[in-house]
């Protein structure tokens, strides 16, 4: 009898050892599979690129520290204008063609307006809204009658910040003499 108990113990020991070997092998495979899956995942810290819609929203966002109340905001760097209501809401925003002479960042007021004149570049313009002078060059917003948005010639000192005709009309209606104009960097 001792012999049969002894052989049964050997069998149980063998089966237990085999079971541990199988469990160990399966654990190794599971660990290796998890490592492969983690290598395929994108890094959590990698910043995602903003969508085209988000980039457009950022571009159109009113510059920080652009004043309070009703005003026209002009960003030199972004080449964009915002018409802002007294409640601080953007009524309209649009791109402009900058003048070759730029005003310093700061707060100004509309000083004069003209319905139709010839611009300092010789082009007939309308809805002229002027707000400062830099070195003898008058700076203001205007729209070319022919709808053009010419590139400024750096060799000529011009002060016209060019708008599309519809944008020029919107500014004309929004900004009578005395309206605040904020020039942002």
PDB file of N, CA and C in Angstrom, residues 114-179:
ATOM      1  N   UNK A 114     -14.921 110.242 -45.166  1.00  0.00           N
ATOM      2  CA  UNK A 114     -15.214 110.735 -46.515  1.00  0.00           C
ATOM      3  C   UNK A 114     -15.914 109.623 -47.280  1.00  0.00           C
ATOM      4  N   UNK A 115     -16.973 109.992 -47.988  1.00  0.00           N
ATOM      5  CA  UNK A 115     -17.735 108.992 -48.738  1.00  0.00           C
ATOM      6  C   UNK A 115     -16.958 108.494 -49.953  1.00  0.00           C
ATOM      7  N   UNK A 116     -16.349 109.423 -50.723  1.00  0.00           N
ATOM      8  CA  UNK A 116     -15.592 109.063 -51.928  1.00  0.00           C
ATOM      9  C   UNK A 116     -14.408 110.012 -52.095  1.00  0.00           C
ATOM     10  N   UNK A 117     -13.214 109.446 -52.231  1.00  0.00           N
ATOM     11  CA  UNK A 117     -11.999 110.232 -52.489  1.00  0.00           C
ATOM     12  C   UNK A 117     -11.030 109.358 -53.276  1.00  0.00           C
ATOM     13  N   UNK A 118      -9.887 109.942 -53.597  1.00  0.00           N
ATOM     14  CA  UNK A 118      -8.814 109.160 -54.210  1.00  0.00           C
ATOM     15  C   UNK A 118      -7.797 108.861 -53.115  1.00  0.00           C
ATOM     16  N   UNK A 119      -7.435 107.593 -52.985  1.00  0.00           N
ATOM     17  CA  UNK A 119      -6.501 107.183 -51.946  1.00  0.00           C
ATOM     18  C   UNK A 119      -5.091 107.672 -52.201  1.00  0.00           C
ATOM     19  N   UNK A 120      -4.247 107.568 -51.194  1.00  0.00           N
ATOM     20  CA  UNK A 120      -2.849 108.012 -51.325  1.00  0.00           C
ATOM     21  C   UNK A 120      -2.082 107.171 -52.335  1.00  0.00           C
ATOM     22  N   UNK A 121      -2.673 106.042 -52.745  1.00  0.00           N
ATOM     23  CA  UNK A 121      -2.051 105.212 -53.779  1.00  0.00           C
ATOM     24  C   UNK A 121      -2.637 105.496 -55.163  1.00  0.00           C
ATOM     25  N   UNK A 122      -3.507 106.523 -55.247  1.00  0.00           N
ATOM     26  CA  UNK A 122      -4.077 106.911 -56.541  1.00  0.00           C
ATOM     27  C   UNK A 122      -5.323 106.146 -56.940  1.00  0.00           C
ATOM     28  N   UNK A 123      -5.819 105.249 -56.114  1.00  0.00           N
ATOM     29  CA  UNK A 123      -6.996 104.441 -56.435  1.00  0.00           C
ATOM     30  C   UNK A 123      -8.239 105.100 -55.840  1.00  0.00           C
ATOM     31  N   UNK A 124      -9.337 105.232 -56.629  1.00  0.00           N
ATOM     32  CA  UNK A 124     -10.585 105.780 -56.084  1.00  0.00           C
ATOM     33  C   UNK A 124     -11.116 104.855 -54.974  1.00  0.00           C
ATOM     34  N   UNK A 125     -11.455 105.462 -53.828  1.00  0.00           N
ATOM     35  CA  UNK A 125     -11.913 104.674 -52.675  1.00  0.00           C
ATOM     36  C   UNK A 125     -13.197 105.260 -52.114  1.00  0.00           C
ATOM     37  N   UNK A 126     -13.868 104.463 -51.279  1.00  0.00           N
ATOM     38  CA  UNK A 126     -15.107 104.894 -50.645  1.00  0.00           C
ATOM     39  C   UNK A 126     -15.109 104.498 -49.173  1.00  0.00           C
ATOM     40  N   UNK A 127     -16.068 105.065 -48.437  1.00  0.00           N
ATOM     41  CA  UNK A 127     -16.265 104.745 -47.023  1.00  0.00           C
ATOM     42  C   UNK A 127     -14.966 104.864 -46.226  1.00  0.00           C
ATOM     43  N   UNK A 128     -14.332 106.009 -46.353  1.00  0.00           N
ATOM     44  CA  UNK A 128     -13.059 106.271 -45.680  1.00  0.00           C
ATOM     45  C   UNK A 128     -13.332 106.676 -44.231  1.00  0.00           C
ATOM     46  N   UNK A 129     -12.690 105.958 -43.307  1.00  0.00           N
ATOM     47  CA  UNK A 129     -12.822 106.236 -41.881  1.00  0.00           C
ATOM     48  C   UNK A 129     -11.407 106.412 -41.340  1.00  0.00           C
ATOM     49  N   UNK A 130     -11.033 107.680 -41.047  1.00  0.00           N
ATOM     50  CA  UNK A 130      -9.657 107.991 -40.617  1.00  0.00           C
ATOM     51  C   UNK A 130      -9.587 108.102 -39.099  1.00  0.00           C
ATOM     52  N   UNK A 131      -8.420 107.696 -38.528  1.00  0.00           N
ATOM     53  CA  UNK A 131      -8.313 107.749 -37.075  1.00  0.00           C
ATOM     54  C   UNK A 131      -6.977 108.244 -36.534  1.00  0.00           C
ATOM     55  N   UNK A 132      -5.942 108.416 -37.350  1.00  0.00           N
ATOM     56  CA  UNK A 132      -4.683 108.964 -36.850  1.00  0.00           C
ATOM     57  C   UNK A 132      -3.790 109.381 -38.014  1.00  0.00           C
ATOM     58  N   UNK A 133      -2.670 110.010 -37.679  1.00  0.00           N
ATOM     59  CA  UNK A 133      -1.646 110.378 -38.656  1.00  0.00           C
ATOM     60  C   UNK A 133      -0.304 109.923 -38.106  1.00  0.00           C
ATOM     61  N   UNK A 134       0.512 109.332 -38.975  1.00  0.00           N
ATOM     62  CA  UNK A 134       1.850 108.882 -38.590  1.00  0.00           C
ATOM     63  C   UNK A 134       2.847 109.520 -39.546  1.00  0.00           C
ATOM     64  N   UNK A 135       3.710 110.386 -39.026  1.00  0.00           N
ATOM     65  CA  UNK A 135       4.731 111.017 -39.859  1.00  0.00           C
ATOM     66  C   UNK A 135       4.183 111.720 -41.087  1.00  0.00           C
ATOM     67  N   UNK A 136       3.043 112.356 -40.959  1.00  0.00           N
ATOM     68  CA  UNK A 136       2.443 113.077 -42.080  1.00  0.00           C
ATOM     69  C   UNK A 136       1.546 112.215 -42.963  1.00  0.00           C
ATOM     70  N   UNK A 137       1.459 110.927 -42.705  1.00  0.00           N
ATOM     71  CA  UNK A 137       0.594 110.031 -43.486  1.00  0.00           C
ATOM     72  C   UNK A 137      -0.666 109.735 -42.684  1.00  0.00           C
ATOM     73  N   UNK A 138      -1.812 110.042 -43.273  1.00  0.00           N
ATOM     74  CA  UNK A 138      -3.093 109.800 -42.614  1.00  0.00           C
ATOM     75  C   UNK A 138      -3.426 108.309 -42.693  1.00  0.00           C
ATOM     76  N   UNK A 139      -3.847 107.756 -41.550  1.00  0.00           N
ATOM     77  CA  UNK A 139      -4.170 106.323 -41.458  1.00  0.00           C
ATOM     78  C   UNK A 139      -5.677 106.170 -41.317  1.00  0.00           C
ATOM     79  N   UNK A 140      -6.242 105.269 -42.120  1.00  0.00           N
ATOM     80  CA  UNK A 140      -7.674 105.009 -42.027  1.00  0.00           C
ATOM     81  C   UNK A 140      -8.072 103.790 -42.831  1.00  0.00           C
ATOM     82  N   UNK A 141      -9.311 103.409 -42.658  1.00  0.00           N
ATOM     83  CA  UNK A 141      -9.889 102.256 -43.361  1.00  0.00           C
ATOM     84  C   UNK A 141     -10.593 102.758 -44.613  1.00  0.00           C
ATOM     85  N   UNK A 142     -10.559 101.963 -45.676  1.00  0.00           N
ATOM     86  CA  UNK A 142     -11.249 102.330 -46.913  1.00  0.00           C
ATOM     87  C   UNK A 142     -11.418 101.106 -47.790  1.00  0.00           C
ATOM     88  N   UNK A 143     -12.297 101.257 -48.780  1.00  0.00           N
ATOM     89  CA  UNK A 143     -12.528 100.192 -49.753  1.00  0.00           C
ATOM     90  C   UNK A 143     -12.331 100.765 -51.156  1.00  0.00           C
ATOM     91  N   UNK A 144     -11.606 100.052 -51.998  1.00  0.00           N
ATOM     92  CA  UNK A 144     -11.390 100.486 -53.382  1.00  0.00           C
ATOM     93  C   UNK A 144     -12.694 100.317 -54.157  1.00  0.00           C
ATOM     94  N   UNK A 145     -13.044 101.320 -54.962  1.00  0.00           N
ATOM     95  CA  UNK A 145     -14.278 101.235 -55.754  1.00  0.00           C
ATOM     96  C   UNK A 145     -14.271 100.050 -56.709  1.00  0.00           C
ATOM     97  N   UNK A 146     -13.081  99.684 -57.178  1.00  0.00           N
ATOM     98  CA  UNK A 146     -13.016  98.539 -58.098  1.00  0.00           C
ATOM     99  C   UNK A 146     -12.966  97.202 -57.348  1.00  0.00           C
ATOM    100  N   UNK A 147     -13.048  97.255 -56.018  1.00  0.00           N
ATOM    101  CA  UNK A 147     -13.061  96.036 -55.220  1.00  0.00           C
ATOM    102  C   UNK A 147     -11.699  95.404 -54.997  1.00  0.00           C
ATOM    103  N   UNK A 148     -10.651  96.036 -55.516  1.00  0.00           N
ATOM    104  CA  UNK A 148      -9.315  95.432 -55.410  1.00  0.00           C
ATOM    105  C   UNK A 148      -8.760  95.552 -53.995  1.00  0.00           C
ATOM    106  N   UNK A 149      -7.876  94.636 -53.673  1.00  0.00           N
ATOM    107  CA  UNK A 149      -7.159  94.642 -52.395  1.00  0.00           C
ATOM    108  C   UNK A 149      -5.675  94.604 -52.742  1.00  0.00           C
ATOM    109  N   UNK A 150      -5.132  95.734 -53.217  1.00  0.00           N
ATOM    110  CA  UNK A 150      -3.753  95.723 -53.697  1.00  0.00           C
ATOM    111  C   UNK A 150      -2.740  95.458 -52.590  1.00  0.00           C
ATOM    112  N   UNK A 151      -1.635  94.856 -52.985  1.00  0.00           N
ATOM    113  CA  UNK A 151      -0.510  94.685 -52.067  1.00  0.00           C
ATOM    114  C   UNK A 151       0.137  96.047 -51.900  1.00  0.00           C
ATOM    115  N   UNK A 152       0.459  96.401 -50.673  1.00  0.00           N
ATOM    116  CA  UNK A 152       1.096  97.691 -50.430  1.00  0.00           C
ATOM    117  C   UNK A 152       2.511  97.713 -50.972  1.00  0.00           C
ATOM    118  N   UNK A 153       2.869  98.806 -51.594  1.00  0.00           N
ATOM    119  CA  UNK A 153       4.224  98.997 -52.104  1.00  0.00           C
ATOM    120  C   UNK A 153       5.035  99.647 -50.991  1.00  0.00           C
ATOM    121  N   UNK A 154       5.994  98.911 -50.383  1.00  0.00           N
ATOM    122  CA  UNK A 154       6.746  99.466 -49.260  1.00  0.00           C
ATOM    123  C   UNK A 154       7.538 100.723 -49.621  1.00  0.00           C
ATOM    124  N   UNK A 155       7.755 100.963 -50.890  1.00  0.00           N
ATOM    125  CA  UNK A 155       8.483 102.156 -51.313  1.00  0.00           C
ATOM    126  C   UNK A 155       7.600 103.411 -51.207  1.00  0.00           C
ATOM    127  N   UNK A 156       6.265 103.219 -51.150  1.00  0.00           N
ATOM    128  CA  UNK A 156       5.332 104.344 -51.048  1.00  0.00           C
ATOM    129  C   UNK A 156       4.736 104.392 -49.655  1.00  0.00           C
ATOM    130  N   UNK A 157       4.613 105.572 -49.107  1.00  0.00           N
ATOM    131  CA  UNK A 157       3.999 105.735 -47.792  1.00  0.00           C
ATOM    132  C   UNK A 157       2.500 105.918 -47.971  1.00  0.00           C
ATOM    133  N   UNK A 158       1.757 104.862 -47.698  1.00  0.00           N
ATOM    134  CA  UNK A 158       0.303 104.913 -47.799  1.00  0.00           C
ATOM    135  C   UNK A 158      -0.306 104.561 -46.450  1.00  0.00           C
ATOM    136  N   UNK A 159      -1.444 105.152 -46.152  1.00  0.00           N
ATOM    137  CA  UNK A 159      -2.091 104.920 -44.865  1.00  0.00           C
ATOM    138  C   UNK A 159      -3.416 104.202 -44.961  1.00  0.00           C
ATOM    139  N   UNK A 160      -3.766 103.772 -46.178  1.00  0.00           N
ATOM    140  CA  UNK A 160      -5.060 103.120 -46.373  1.00  0.00           C
ATOM    141  C   UNK A 160      -5.037 101.657 -45.975  1.00  0.00           C
ATOM    142  N   UNK A 161      -5.852 101.305 -44.981  1.00  0.00           N
ATOM    143  CA  UNK A 161      -6.062  99.911 -44.587  1.00  0.00           C
ATOM    144  C   UNK A 161      -7.256  99.457 -45.412  1.00  0.00           C
ATOM    145  N   UNK A 162      -7.002  98.605 -46.402  1.00  0.00           N
ATOM    146  CA  UNK A 162      -8.035  98.270 -47.390  1.00  0.00           C
ATOM    147  C   UNK A 162      -8.950  97.153 -46.936  1.00  0.00           C
ATOM    148  N   UNK A 163     -10.244  97.378 -47.202  1.00  0.00           N
ATOM    149  CA  UNK A 163     -11.297  96.420 -46.882  1.00  0.00           C
ATOM    150  C   UNK A 163     -12.030  96.043 -48.166  1.00  0.00           C
ATOM    151  N   UNK A 164     -12.736  94.943 -48.134  1.00  0.00           N
ATOM    152  CA  UNK A 164     -13.662  94.624 -49.224  1.00  0.00           C
ATOM    153  C   UNK A 164     -14.796  95.631 -49.119  1.00  0.00           C
ATOM    154  N   UNK A 165     -15.491  95.861 -50.210  1.00  0.00           N
ATOM    155  CA  UNK A 165     -16.515  96.908 -50.236  1.00  0.00           C
ATOM    156  C   UNK A 165     -17.611  96.678 -49.195  1.00  0.00           C
ATOM    157  N   UNK A 166     -18.087  95.455 -49.045  1.00  0.00           N
ATOM    158  CA  UNK A 166     -19.145  95.171 -48.060  1.00  0.00           C
ATOM    159  C   UNK A 166     -18.645  95.431 -46.642  1.00  0.00           C
ATOM    160  N   UNK A 167     -17.387  95.093 -46.367  1.00  0.00           N
ATOM    161  CA  UNK A 167     -16.810  95.346 -45.044  1.00  0.00           C
ATOM    162  C   UNK A 167     -16.641  96.845 -44.816  1.00  0.00           C
ATOM    163  N   UNK A 168     -16.227  97.565 -45.854  1.00  0.00           N
ATOM    164  CA  UNK A 168     -16.082  99.015 -45.749  1.00  0.00           C
ATOM    165  C   UNK A 168     -17.408  99.695 -45.439  1.00  0.00           C
ATOM    166  N   UNK A 169     -18.474  99.220 -46.073  1.00  0.00           N
ATOM    167  CA  UNK A 169     -19.796  99.790 -45.802  1.00  0.00           C
ATOM    168  C   UNK A 169     -20.225  99.495 -44.365  1.00  0.00           C
ATOM    169  N   UNK A 170     -19.952  98.281 -43.884  1.00  0.00           N
ATOM    170  CA  UNK A 170     -20.302  97.920 -42.504  1.00  0.00           C
ATOM    171  C   UNK A 170     -19.558  98.815 -41.517  1.00  0.00           C
ATOM    172  N   UNK A 171     -18.275  99.061 -41.759  1.00  0.00           N
ATOM    173  CA  UNK A 171     -17.496  99.927 -40.871  1.00  0.00           C
ATOM    174  C   UNK A 171     -18.020 101.366 -40.925  1.00  0.00           C
ATOM    175  N   UNK A 172     -18.325 101.837 -42.132  1.00  0.00           N
ATOM    176  CA  UNK A 172     -18.844 103.194 -42.331  1.00  0.00           C
ATOM    177  C   UNK A 172     -20.112 103.403 -41.496  1.00  0.00           C
ATOM    178  N   UNK A 173     -21.006 102.436 -41.515  1.00  0.00           N
ATOM    179  CA  UNK A 173     -22.261 102.532 -40.770  1.00  0.00           C
ATOM    180  C   UNK A 173     -22.042 102.389 -39.262  1.00  0.00           C
ATOM    181  N   UNK A 174     -21.003 101.675 -38.864  1.00  0.00           N
ATOM    182  CA  UNK A 174     -20.729 101.387 -37.458  1.00  0.00           C
ATOM    183  C   UNK A 174     -19.959 102.508 -36.755  1.00  0.00           C
ATOM    184  N   UNK A 175     -19.091 103.223 -37.486  1.00  0.00           N
ATOM    185  CA  UNK A 175     -18.103 104.100 -36.845  1.00  0.00           C
ATOM    186  C   UNK A 175     -18.201 105.565 -37.261  1.00  0.00           C
ATOM    187  N   UNK A 176     -19.116 106.324 -36.641  1.00  0.00           N
ATOM    188  CA  UNK A 176     -19.138 107.772 -36.902  1.00  0.00           C
ATOM    189  C   UNK A 176     -17.951 108.443 -36.211  1.00  0.00           C
ATOM    190  N   UNK A 177     -17.762 109.721 -36.458  1.00  0.00           N
ATOM    191  CA  UNK A 177     -16.673 110.483 -35.825  1.00  0.00           C
ATOM    192  C   UNK A 177     -16.787 110.349 -34.307  1.00  0.00           C
ATOM    193  N   UNK A 178     -15.648 110.095 -33.677  1.00  0.00           N
ATOM    194  CA  UNK A 178     -15.589 109.926 -32.232  1.00  0.00           C
ATOM    195  C   UNK A 178     -15.575 108.474 -31.776  1.00  0.00           C
ATOM    196  N   UNK A 179     -15.880 107.530 -32.677  1.00  0.00           N
ATOM    197  CA  UNK A 179     -15.865 106.120 -32.308  1.00  0.00           C
ATOM    198  C   UNK A 179     -14.438 105.686 -31.932  1.00  0.00           C
TER     199      UNK A 179
END
